[in-house]
Coordinates of C-alpha atoms and ligand atoms in Angstrom, one line a residue:
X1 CA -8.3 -10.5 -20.6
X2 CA -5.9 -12.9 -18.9
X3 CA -2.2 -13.2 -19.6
X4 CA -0.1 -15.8 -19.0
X5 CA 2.8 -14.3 -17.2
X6 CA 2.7 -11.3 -15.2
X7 CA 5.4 -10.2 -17.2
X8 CA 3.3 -10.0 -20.2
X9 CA 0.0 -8.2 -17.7
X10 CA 2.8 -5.5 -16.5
X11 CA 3.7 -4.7 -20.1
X12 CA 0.5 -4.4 -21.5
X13 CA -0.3 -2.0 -17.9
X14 CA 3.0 0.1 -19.4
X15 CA 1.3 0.7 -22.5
X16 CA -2.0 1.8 -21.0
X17 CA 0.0 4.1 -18.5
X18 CA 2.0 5.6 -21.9
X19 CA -1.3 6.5 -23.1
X20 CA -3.2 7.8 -20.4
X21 CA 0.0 9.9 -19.9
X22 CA -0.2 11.1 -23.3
X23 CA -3.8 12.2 -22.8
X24 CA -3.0 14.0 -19.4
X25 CA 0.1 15.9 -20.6
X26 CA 1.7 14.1 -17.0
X27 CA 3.2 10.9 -15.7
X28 CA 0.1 9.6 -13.7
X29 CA 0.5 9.0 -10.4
X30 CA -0.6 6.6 -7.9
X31 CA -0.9 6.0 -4.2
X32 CA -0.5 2.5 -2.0
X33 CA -2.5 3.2 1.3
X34 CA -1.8 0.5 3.5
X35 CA -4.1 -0.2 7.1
X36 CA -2.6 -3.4 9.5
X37 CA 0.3 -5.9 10.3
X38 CA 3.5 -5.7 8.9
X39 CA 1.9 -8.2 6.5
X40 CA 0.0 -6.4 4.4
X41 CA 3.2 -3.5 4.6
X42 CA 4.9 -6.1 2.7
X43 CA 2.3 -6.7 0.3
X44 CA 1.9 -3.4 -0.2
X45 CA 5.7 -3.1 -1.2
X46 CA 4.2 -5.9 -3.9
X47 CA 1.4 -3.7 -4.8
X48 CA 3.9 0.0 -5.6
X49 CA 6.7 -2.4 -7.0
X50 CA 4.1 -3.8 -9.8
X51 CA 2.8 -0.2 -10.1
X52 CA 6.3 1.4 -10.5
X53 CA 7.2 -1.2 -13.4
X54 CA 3.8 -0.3 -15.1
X55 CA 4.8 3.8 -15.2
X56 CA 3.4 5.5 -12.7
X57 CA 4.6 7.6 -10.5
X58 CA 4.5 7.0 -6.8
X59 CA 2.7 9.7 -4.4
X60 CA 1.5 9.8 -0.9
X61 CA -1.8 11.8 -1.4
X62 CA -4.9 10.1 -2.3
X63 CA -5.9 12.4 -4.9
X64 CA -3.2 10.5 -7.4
X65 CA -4.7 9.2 -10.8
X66 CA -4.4 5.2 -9.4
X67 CA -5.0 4.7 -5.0
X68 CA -5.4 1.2 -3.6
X69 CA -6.1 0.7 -0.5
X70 CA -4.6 -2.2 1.4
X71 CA -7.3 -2.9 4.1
X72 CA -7.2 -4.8 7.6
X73 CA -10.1 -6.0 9.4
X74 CA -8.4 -7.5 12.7
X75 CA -10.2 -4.6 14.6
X76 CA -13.7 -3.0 13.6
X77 CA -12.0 1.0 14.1
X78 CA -9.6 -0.9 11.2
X79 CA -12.8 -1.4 9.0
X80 CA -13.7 2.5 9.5
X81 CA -11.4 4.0 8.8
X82 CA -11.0 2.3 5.3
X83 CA -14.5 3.4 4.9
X84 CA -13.8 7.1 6.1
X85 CA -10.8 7.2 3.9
X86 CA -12.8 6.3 0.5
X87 CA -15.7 8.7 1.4
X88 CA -12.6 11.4 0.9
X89 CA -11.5 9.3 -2.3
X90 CA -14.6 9.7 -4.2
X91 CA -14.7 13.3 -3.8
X92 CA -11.8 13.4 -5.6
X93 CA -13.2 11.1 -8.1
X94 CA -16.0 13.2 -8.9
X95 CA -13.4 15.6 -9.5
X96 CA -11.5 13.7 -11.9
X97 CA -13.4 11.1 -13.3
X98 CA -10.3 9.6 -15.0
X99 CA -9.1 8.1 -11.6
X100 CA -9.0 4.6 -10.4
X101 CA -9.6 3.4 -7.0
X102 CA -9.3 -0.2 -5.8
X103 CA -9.4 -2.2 -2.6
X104 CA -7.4 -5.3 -1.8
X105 CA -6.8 -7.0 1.7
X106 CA -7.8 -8.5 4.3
X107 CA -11.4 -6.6 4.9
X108 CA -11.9 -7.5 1.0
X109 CA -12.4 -11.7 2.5
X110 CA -15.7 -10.9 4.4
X111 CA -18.7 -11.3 2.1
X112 CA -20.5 -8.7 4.0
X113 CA -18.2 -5.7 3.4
X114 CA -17.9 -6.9 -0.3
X115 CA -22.1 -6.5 -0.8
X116 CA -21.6 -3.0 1.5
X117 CA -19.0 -2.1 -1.4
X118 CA -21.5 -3.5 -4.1
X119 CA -23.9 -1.3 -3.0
X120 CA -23.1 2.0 -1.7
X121 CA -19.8 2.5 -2.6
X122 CA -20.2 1.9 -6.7
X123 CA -17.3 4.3 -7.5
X124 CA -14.7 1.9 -6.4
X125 CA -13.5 0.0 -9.9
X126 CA -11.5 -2.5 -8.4
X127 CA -12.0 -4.9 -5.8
X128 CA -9.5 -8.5 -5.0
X129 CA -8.4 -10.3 -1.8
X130 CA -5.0 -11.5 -0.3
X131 CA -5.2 -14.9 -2.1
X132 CA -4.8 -13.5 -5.1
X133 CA -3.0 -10.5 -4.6
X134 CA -0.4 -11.6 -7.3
X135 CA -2.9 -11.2 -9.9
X136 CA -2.9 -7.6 -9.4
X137 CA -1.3 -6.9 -12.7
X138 CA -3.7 -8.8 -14.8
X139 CA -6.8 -6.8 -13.0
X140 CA -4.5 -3.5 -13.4
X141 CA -4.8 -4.3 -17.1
X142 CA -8.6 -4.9 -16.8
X143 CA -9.1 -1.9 -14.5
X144 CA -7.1 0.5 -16.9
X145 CA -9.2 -0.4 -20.3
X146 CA -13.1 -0.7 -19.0
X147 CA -14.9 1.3 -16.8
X148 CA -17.1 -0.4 -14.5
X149 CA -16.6 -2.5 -10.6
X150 CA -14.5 -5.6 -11.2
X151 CA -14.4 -7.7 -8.6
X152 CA -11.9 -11.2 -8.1
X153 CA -12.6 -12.7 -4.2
X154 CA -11.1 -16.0 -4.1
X155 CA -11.7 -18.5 -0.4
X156 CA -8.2 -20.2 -0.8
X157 CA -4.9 -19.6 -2.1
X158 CA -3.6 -21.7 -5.1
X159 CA 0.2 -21.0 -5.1
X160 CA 2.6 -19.2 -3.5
X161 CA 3.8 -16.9 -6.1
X162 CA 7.6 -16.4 -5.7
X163 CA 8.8 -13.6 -8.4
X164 CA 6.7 -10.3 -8.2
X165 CA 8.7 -7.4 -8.1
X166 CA 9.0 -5.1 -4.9
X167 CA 9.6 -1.5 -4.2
X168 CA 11.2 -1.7 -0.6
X169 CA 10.5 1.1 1.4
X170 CA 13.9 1.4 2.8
X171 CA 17.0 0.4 1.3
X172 CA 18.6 -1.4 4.2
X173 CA 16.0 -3.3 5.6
X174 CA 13.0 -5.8 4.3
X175 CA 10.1 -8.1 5.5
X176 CA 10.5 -11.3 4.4
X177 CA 7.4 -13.4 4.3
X178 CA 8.3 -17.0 5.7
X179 CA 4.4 -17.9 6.0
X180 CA 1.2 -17.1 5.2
X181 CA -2.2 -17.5 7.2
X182 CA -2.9 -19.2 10.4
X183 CA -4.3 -22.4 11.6
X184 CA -4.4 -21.0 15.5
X185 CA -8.0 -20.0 15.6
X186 CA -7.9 -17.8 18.2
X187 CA -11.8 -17.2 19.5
X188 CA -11.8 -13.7 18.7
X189 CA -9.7 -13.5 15.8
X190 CA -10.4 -13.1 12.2
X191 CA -6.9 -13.7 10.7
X192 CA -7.2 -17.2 9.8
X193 CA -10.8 -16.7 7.8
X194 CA -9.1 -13.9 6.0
X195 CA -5.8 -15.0 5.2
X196 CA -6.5 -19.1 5.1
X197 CA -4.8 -21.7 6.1
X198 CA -1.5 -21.6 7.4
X199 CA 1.3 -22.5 4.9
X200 CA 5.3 -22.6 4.9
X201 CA 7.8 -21.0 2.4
X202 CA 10.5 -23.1 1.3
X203 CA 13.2 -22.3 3.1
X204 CA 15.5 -22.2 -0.2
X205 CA 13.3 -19.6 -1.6
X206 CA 13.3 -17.8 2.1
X207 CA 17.4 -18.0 1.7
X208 CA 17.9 -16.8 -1.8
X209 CA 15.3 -13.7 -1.5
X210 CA 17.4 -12.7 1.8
X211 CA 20.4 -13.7 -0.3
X212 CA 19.2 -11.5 -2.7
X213 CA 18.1 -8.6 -0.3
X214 CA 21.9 -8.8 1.3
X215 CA 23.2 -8.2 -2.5
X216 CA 21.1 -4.8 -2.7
X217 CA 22.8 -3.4 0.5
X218 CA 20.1 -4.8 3.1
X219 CA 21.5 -5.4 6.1
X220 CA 18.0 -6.5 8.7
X221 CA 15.6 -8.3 7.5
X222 CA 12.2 -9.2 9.6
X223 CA 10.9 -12.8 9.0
X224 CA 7.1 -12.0 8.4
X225 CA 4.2 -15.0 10.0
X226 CA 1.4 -15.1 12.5
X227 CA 3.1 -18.0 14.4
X228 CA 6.8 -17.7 13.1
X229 CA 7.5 -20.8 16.1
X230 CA 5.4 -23.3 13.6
X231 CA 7.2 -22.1 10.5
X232 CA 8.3 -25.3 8.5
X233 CA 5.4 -27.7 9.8
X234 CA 3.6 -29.3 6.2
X235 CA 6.7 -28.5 4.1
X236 CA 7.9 -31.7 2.2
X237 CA 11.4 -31.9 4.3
X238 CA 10.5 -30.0 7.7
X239 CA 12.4 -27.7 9.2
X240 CA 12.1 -25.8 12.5
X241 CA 12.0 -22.1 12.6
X242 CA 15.2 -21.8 15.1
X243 CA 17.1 -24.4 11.7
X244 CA 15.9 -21.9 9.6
X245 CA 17.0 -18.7 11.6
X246 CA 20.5 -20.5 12.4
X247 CA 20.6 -20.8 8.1
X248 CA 19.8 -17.1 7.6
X249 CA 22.5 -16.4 9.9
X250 CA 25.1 -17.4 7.7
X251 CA 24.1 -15.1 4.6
X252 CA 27.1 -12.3 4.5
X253 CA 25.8 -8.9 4.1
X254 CA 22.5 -9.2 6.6
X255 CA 24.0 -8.3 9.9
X256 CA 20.4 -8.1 12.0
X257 CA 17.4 -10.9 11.9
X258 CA 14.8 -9.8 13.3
X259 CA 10.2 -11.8 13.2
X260 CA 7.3 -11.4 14.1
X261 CA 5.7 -13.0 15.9
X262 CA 5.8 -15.3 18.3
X263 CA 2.9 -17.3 19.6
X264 CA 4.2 -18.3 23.5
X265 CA 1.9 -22.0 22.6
X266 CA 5.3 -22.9 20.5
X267 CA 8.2 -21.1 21.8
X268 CA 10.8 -23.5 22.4
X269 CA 13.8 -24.0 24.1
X270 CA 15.8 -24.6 20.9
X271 CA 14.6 -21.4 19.8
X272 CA 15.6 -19.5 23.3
X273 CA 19.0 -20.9 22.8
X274 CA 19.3 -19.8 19.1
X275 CA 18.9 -16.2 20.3
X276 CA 21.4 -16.4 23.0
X277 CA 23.8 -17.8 21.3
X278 CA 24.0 -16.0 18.0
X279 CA 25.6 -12.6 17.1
X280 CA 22.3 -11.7 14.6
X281 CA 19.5 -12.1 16.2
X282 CA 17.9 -9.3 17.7
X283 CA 17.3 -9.0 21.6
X284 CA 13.6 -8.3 21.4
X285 CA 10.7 -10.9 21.2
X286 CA 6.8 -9.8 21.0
X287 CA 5.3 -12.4 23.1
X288 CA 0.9 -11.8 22.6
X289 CA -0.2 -12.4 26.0
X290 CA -3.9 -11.5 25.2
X291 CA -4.6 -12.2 28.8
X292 CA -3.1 -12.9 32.3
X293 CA -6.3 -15.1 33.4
X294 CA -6.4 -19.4 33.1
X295 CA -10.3 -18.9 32.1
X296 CA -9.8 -16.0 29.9
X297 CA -7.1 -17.7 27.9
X298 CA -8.9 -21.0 27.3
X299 CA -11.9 -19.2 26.4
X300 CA -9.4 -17.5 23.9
X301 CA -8.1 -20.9 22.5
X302 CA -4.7 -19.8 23.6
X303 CA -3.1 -22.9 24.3
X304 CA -1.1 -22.0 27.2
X305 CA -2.2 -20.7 31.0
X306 CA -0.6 -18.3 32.9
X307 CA 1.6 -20.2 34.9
X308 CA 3.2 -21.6 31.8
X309 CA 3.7 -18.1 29.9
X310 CA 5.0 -16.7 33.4
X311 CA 7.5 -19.9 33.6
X312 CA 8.2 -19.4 29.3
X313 CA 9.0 -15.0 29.9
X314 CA 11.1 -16.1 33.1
X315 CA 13.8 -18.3 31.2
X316 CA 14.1 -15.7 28.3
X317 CA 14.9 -12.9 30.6
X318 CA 17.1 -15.4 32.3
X319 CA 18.9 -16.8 29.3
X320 CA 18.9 -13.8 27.4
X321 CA 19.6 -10.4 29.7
X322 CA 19.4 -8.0 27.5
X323 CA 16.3 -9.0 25.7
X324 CA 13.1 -7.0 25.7
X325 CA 9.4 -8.7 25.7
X326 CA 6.9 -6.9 24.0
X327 CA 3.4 -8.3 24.2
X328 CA -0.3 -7.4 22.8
X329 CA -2.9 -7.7 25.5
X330 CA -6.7 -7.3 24.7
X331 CA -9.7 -6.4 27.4
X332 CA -12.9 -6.9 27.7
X333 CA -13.3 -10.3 26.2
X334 CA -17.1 -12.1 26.8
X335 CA -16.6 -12.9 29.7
X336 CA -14.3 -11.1 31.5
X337 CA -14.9 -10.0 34.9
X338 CA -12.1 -7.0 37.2
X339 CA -10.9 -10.1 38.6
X340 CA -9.8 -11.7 35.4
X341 CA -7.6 -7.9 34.3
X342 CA -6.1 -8.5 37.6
X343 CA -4.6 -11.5 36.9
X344 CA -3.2 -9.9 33.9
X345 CA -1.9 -7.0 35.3
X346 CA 0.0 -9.5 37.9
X347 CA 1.5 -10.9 34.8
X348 CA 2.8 -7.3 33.6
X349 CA 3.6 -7.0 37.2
X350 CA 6.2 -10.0 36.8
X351 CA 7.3 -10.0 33.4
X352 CA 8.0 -5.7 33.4
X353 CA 7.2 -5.6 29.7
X354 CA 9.6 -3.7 27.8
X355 CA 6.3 -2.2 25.9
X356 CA 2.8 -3.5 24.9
X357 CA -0.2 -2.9 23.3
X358 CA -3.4 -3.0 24.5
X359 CA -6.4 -3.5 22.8
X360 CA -9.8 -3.1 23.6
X361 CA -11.9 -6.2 22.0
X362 CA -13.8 -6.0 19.3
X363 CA -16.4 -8.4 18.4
X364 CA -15.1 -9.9 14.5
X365 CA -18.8 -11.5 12.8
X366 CA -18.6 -15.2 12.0
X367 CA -15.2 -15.6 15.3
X368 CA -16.5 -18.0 18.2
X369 CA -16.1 -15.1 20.9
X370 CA -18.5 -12.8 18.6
X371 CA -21.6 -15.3 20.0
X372 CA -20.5 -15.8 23.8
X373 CA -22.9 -15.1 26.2
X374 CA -21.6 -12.3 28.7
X375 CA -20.1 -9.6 26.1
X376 CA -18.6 -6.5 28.5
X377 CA -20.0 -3.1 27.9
X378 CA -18.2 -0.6 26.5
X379 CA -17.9 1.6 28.9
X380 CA -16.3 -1.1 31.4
X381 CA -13.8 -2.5 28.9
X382 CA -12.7 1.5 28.7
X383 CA -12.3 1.5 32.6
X384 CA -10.7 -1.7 32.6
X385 CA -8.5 -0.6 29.4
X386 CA -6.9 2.4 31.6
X387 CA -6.0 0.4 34.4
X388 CA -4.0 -1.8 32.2
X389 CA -2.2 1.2 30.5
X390 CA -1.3 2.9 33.4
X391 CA 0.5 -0.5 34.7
X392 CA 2.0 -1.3 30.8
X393 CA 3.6 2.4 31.1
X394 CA 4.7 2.2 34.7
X395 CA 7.1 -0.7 33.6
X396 CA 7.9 0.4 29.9
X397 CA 9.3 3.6 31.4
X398 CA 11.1 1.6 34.1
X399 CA 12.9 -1.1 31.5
X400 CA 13.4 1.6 29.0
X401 CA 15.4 3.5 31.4
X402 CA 18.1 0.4 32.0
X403 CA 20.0 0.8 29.9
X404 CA 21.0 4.8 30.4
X405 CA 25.1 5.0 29.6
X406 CA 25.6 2.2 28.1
X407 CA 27.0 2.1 24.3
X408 CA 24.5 0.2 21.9
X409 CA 24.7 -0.2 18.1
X410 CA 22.3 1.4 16.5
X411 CA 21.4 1.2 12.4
X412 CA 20.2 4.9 11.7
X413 CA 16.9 4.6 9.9
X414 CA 16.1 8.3 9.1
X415 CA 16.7 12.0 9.6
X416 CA 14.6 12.8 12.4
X417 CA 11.9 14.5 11.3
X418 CA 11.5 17.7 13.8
X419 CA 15.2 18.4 14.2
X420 CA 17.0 18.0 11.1
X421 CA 20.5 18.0 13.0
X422 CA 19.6 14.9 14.6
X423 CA 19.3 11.4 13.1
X424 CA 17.2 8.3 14.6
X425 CA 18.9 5.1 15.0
X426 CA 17.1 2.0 16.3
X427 CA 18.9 -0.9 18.8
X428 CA 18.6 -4.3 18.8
X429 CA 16.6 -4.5 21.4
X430 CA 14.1 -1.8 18.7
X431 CA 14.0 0.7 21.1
X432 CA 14.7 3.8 19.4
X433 CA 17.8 6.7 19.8
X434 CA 17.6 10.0 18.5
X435 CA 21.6 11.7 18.2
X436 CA 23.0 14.5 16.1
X437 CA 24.1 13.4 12.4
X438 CA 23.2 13.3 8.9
X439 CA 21.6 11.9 6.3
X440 CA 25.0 10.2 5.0
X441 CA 24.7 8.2 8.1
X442 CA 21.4 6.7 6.6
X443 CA 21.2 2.3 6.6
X444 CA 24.6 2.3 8.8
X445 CA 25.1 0.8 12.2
X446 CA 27.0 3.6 14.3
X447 CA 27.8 2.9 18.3
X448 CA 26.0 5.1 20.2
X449 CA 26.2 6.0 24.6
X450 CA 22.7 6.2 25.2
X451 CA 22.6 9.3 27.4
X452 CA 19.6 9.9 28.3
X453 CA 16.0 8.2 28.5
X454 CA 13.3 10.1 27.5
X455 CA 10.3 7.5 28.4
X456 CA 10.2 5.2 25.7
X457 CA 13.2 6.8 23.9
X458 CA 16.8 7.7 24.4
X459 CA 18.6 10.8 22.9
X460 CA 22.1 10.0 22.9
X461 CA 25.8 10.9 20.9
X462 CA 28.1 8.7 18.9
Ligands
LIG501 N1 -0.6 -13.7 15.2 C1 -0.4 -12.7 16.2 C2 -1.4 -11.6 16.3 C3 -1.9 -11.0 15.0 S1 -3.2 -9.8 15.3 C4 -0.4 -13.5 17.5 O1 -1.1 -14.5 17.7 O2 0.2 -13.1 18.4 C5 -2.4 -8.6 16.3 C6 -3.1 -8.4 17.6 O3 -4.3 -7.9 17.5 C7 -3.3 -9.6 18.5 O4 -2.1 -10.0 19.2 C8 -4.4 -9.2 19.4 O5 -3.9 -8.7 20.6 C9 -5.1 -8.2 18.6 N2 -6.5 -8.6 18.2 C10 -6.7 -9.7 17.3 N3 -8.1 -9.8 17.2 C11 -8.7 -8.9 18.0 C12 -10.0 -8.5 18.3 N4 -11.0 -9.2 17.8 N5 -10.2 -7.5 19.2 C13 -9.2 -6.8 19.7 N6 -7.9 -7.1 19.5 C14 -7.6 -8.1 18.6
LIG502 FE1 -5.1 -14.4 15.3 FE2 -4.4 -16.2 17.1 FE3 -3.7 -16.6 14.5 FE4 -2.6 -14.6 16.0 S1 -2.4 -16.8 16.3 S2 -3.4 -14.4 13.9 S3 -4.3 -14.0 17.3 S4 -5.8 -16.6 15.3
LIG503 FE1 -5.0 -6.8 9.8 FE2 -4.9 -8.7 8.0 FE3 -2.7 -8.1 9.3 S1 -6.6 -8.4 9.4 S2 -3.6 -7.4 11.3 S3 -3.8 -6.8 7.9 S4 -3.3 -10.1 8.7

């Protein structure tokens, strides 16, 4: 069947739900198991809203009646685990045949894990990509009436589709998608072959759903895009990302902005200034270095050397004092040599990252860097890896630890979950505070002295 409105596909779903309710004497439950970026979190919160409306019941535990895995490929341990996870599922199948399990993401747009699927994992019953991840209604429909694998794997996008529902994790604060896919091309990366090309939300639609969000009590909301600094490039009337921050600004009600991410290629100076000067936007940028070396990074098609992204993290910590850089940094590209990590481990040297993740590469079929010549063993890149992580800590404890007695606001996110008397609050800046309170302190901004730092935490009081 196809319906012409999801509207109609979710009502239809609510009648299936009724019945297969009625036949197990329950509500039936179902679980949203999301891998990856803050992305797919967000279309995850797509994915549980659409299963809400239909009836079920939201659970953690994968032995729930309906699970969907939301999959990410960026790293091959990503692709593992997703397999690991659904040898576990269909043990539970075989104990209740009744159940449903699908697969969605970005590991469902490589034709190779799709025949693997196909072949050897025949229990799945549903299997669709992120281009048409709003169709998930119509194939919930599909998937609840017949038995049997359906699969929908489309190469491009055809729309943006603007009104699904959503069930937000937290109350008082949202991802907000501003774009989807990338047109970077990064030599070892597989985003832009799984999530196409790179495309812009109209800003008018990116105002009213943060309008919207600041109506239901949320007060931070992270603009969601691979390359947030090349938001607005296609759209019919352009406009630049810092325009578009400076108009989210003004919405009453939303008292942090924060994105992700930032690709250093596009940074500008308008944007720098945009920070500095507004009230909203949060002192912490995640600035990818990938790698400190020239070679590495044109090998990497990163667009910028080292000099440049040394010159770039210099005037934000200049203009902006209180900012923290994050970055991502990945070893053991083809190619790289002891000399090349200590180029990079100058640049942590300089820049004293706040924090950073490192990554160890990981070759992604049908990327340029997955053919070079020269691909480092295993065993090197780990050797390589800890070097790198002892210097990322050395300075993530050090910049952590500035700001010790000061008062920061904090918005408390949650209870903390090994000592109930204490709450956890995060900071502009996102590092995290852990202080004595309760749950009624949950979504609110409370000042807090920061009294002590703990590493890569503080505990403090109000
Ligand atoms: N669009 C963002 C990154 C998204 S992927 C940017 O350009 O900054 C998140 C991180 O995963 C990247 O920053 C990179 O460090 C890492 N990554 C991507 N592909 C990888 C690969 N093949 N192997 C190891 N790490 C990878
Ligand atoms: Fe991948 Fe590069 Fe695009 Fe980031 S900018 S998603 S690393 S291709
Ligand atoms: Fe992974 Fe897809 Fe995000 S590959 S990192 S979930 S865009």
């Amino acid at each position: 069947m196809t319906y012409s409105s999801n509207d109609e596909a979710i009502k239809r779903a609510g009648e299936l739900v009724r019945e297969l309710s009625e036949k197990l004497g329950r509500v039936p439950t179902a679980a949203v198991i999301t891998f990856g970026c803050q992305m797919n979190a967000r279309d995850s919160e797509k994915l549980t809203g659409i299963l809400i409306q239909a009836g079920f019941s939201i659970i953690s535990e994968e032995s729930a009646d309906f699970v969907i895995y939301n999959t990410c490929t960026v790293r091959d341990n990503a692709n593992q685990r997703v397999y690991g996870r659904l040898g576990v599922c269909g043990g539970y199948k075989k104990k209740n045949p009744h159940m449903k399990i699908a697969l969605c993401g970005c590991m469902m747009q490589e034709p190779s894990v799709i025949e693997k699927i196909r072949k050897s994992y025949r229990f799945v019953d549903l299997i669709f990509g992120t281009h048409n991840l709003y169709k998930f209604p119509e194939y919930l429909v599909n998937c609840l009436e017949q038995d049997g694998q359906i699969i929908d794997i489309w190469n491009e996008p055809d729309q943006i589709e603007e009104n699904l529902p959503v069930a937000r994790k937290y109350p008082f604060k949202s991802g907000v998608n501003i774009m989807f896919g990338c047109n970077n091309f990064c030599t070892y990366c597989i985003v832009p072959y799984v999530r196409g090309r790179e495309r812009s939300r109209d800003p008018k639609e990116i105002i009213r759903e943060c309008e919207r969000l600041a109506s239901e009590g949320v007060v931070e909301v992270m603009l969601l895009g691979q390359n947030v600094n090349s938001y607005g490039r296609g759209l019919e009337n352009p406009i630049s990302f810092p325009e578009l921050l400076r108009e989210i600004e003004k919405i009453e009600g939303i008292r942090r902005i924060r994105f992700m991410t930032s690709h250093p290629k596009d940074l500008s100076d308008e944007l720098i200034e945009t920070i500095r000067d507004s009230k909203k936007i949060c002192r912490h940028i995640h600035l990818p270095l990938q790698s400190g070396s020239s070679r590495i990074l044109k090998a990497m098609n990163r667009c910028y050397d080292k000099e440049k992204y040394l010159a770039l993290a210099k005037k934000i910590r200049e203009e902006i004092p209180d900012v923290s850089i994050t970055t991502d940094i990945i070893i053991g590209f083809p190619g790289e040599t002891k000399e090349d990590v200590d180029e990079t481990i100058d640049v942590i040297r300089q820049v004293e990252y706040d924090n950073a993740f490192t990554f160890i590469y990981s070759k992604r079929t049908g990327t340029p860097a997955a053919s070079m010549a020269d691909q480092v063993p295993e065993e090197e890149s780990h050797i390589q890896f800890d070097r790198v992580l002892a210097e990322v800590q050395k300075y993530a404890k050090k910049q952590s630890a500035r700001f010790e007695g000061r008062v920061m606001e904090a918005l408390v996110e949650e209870v903390n979950e090994n000592d109930s008397s204490l709450v956890t609050g995060r900071l502009s800046n996102n590092m995290i505070v852990h202080f004595p309170g309760d749950e009624s302190m949950i979504g609110k901004f409370v000042d807090v002295r920061l009294k002590e730092c703990k590493g890569f935490y503080y505990i403090g009081e109000i």
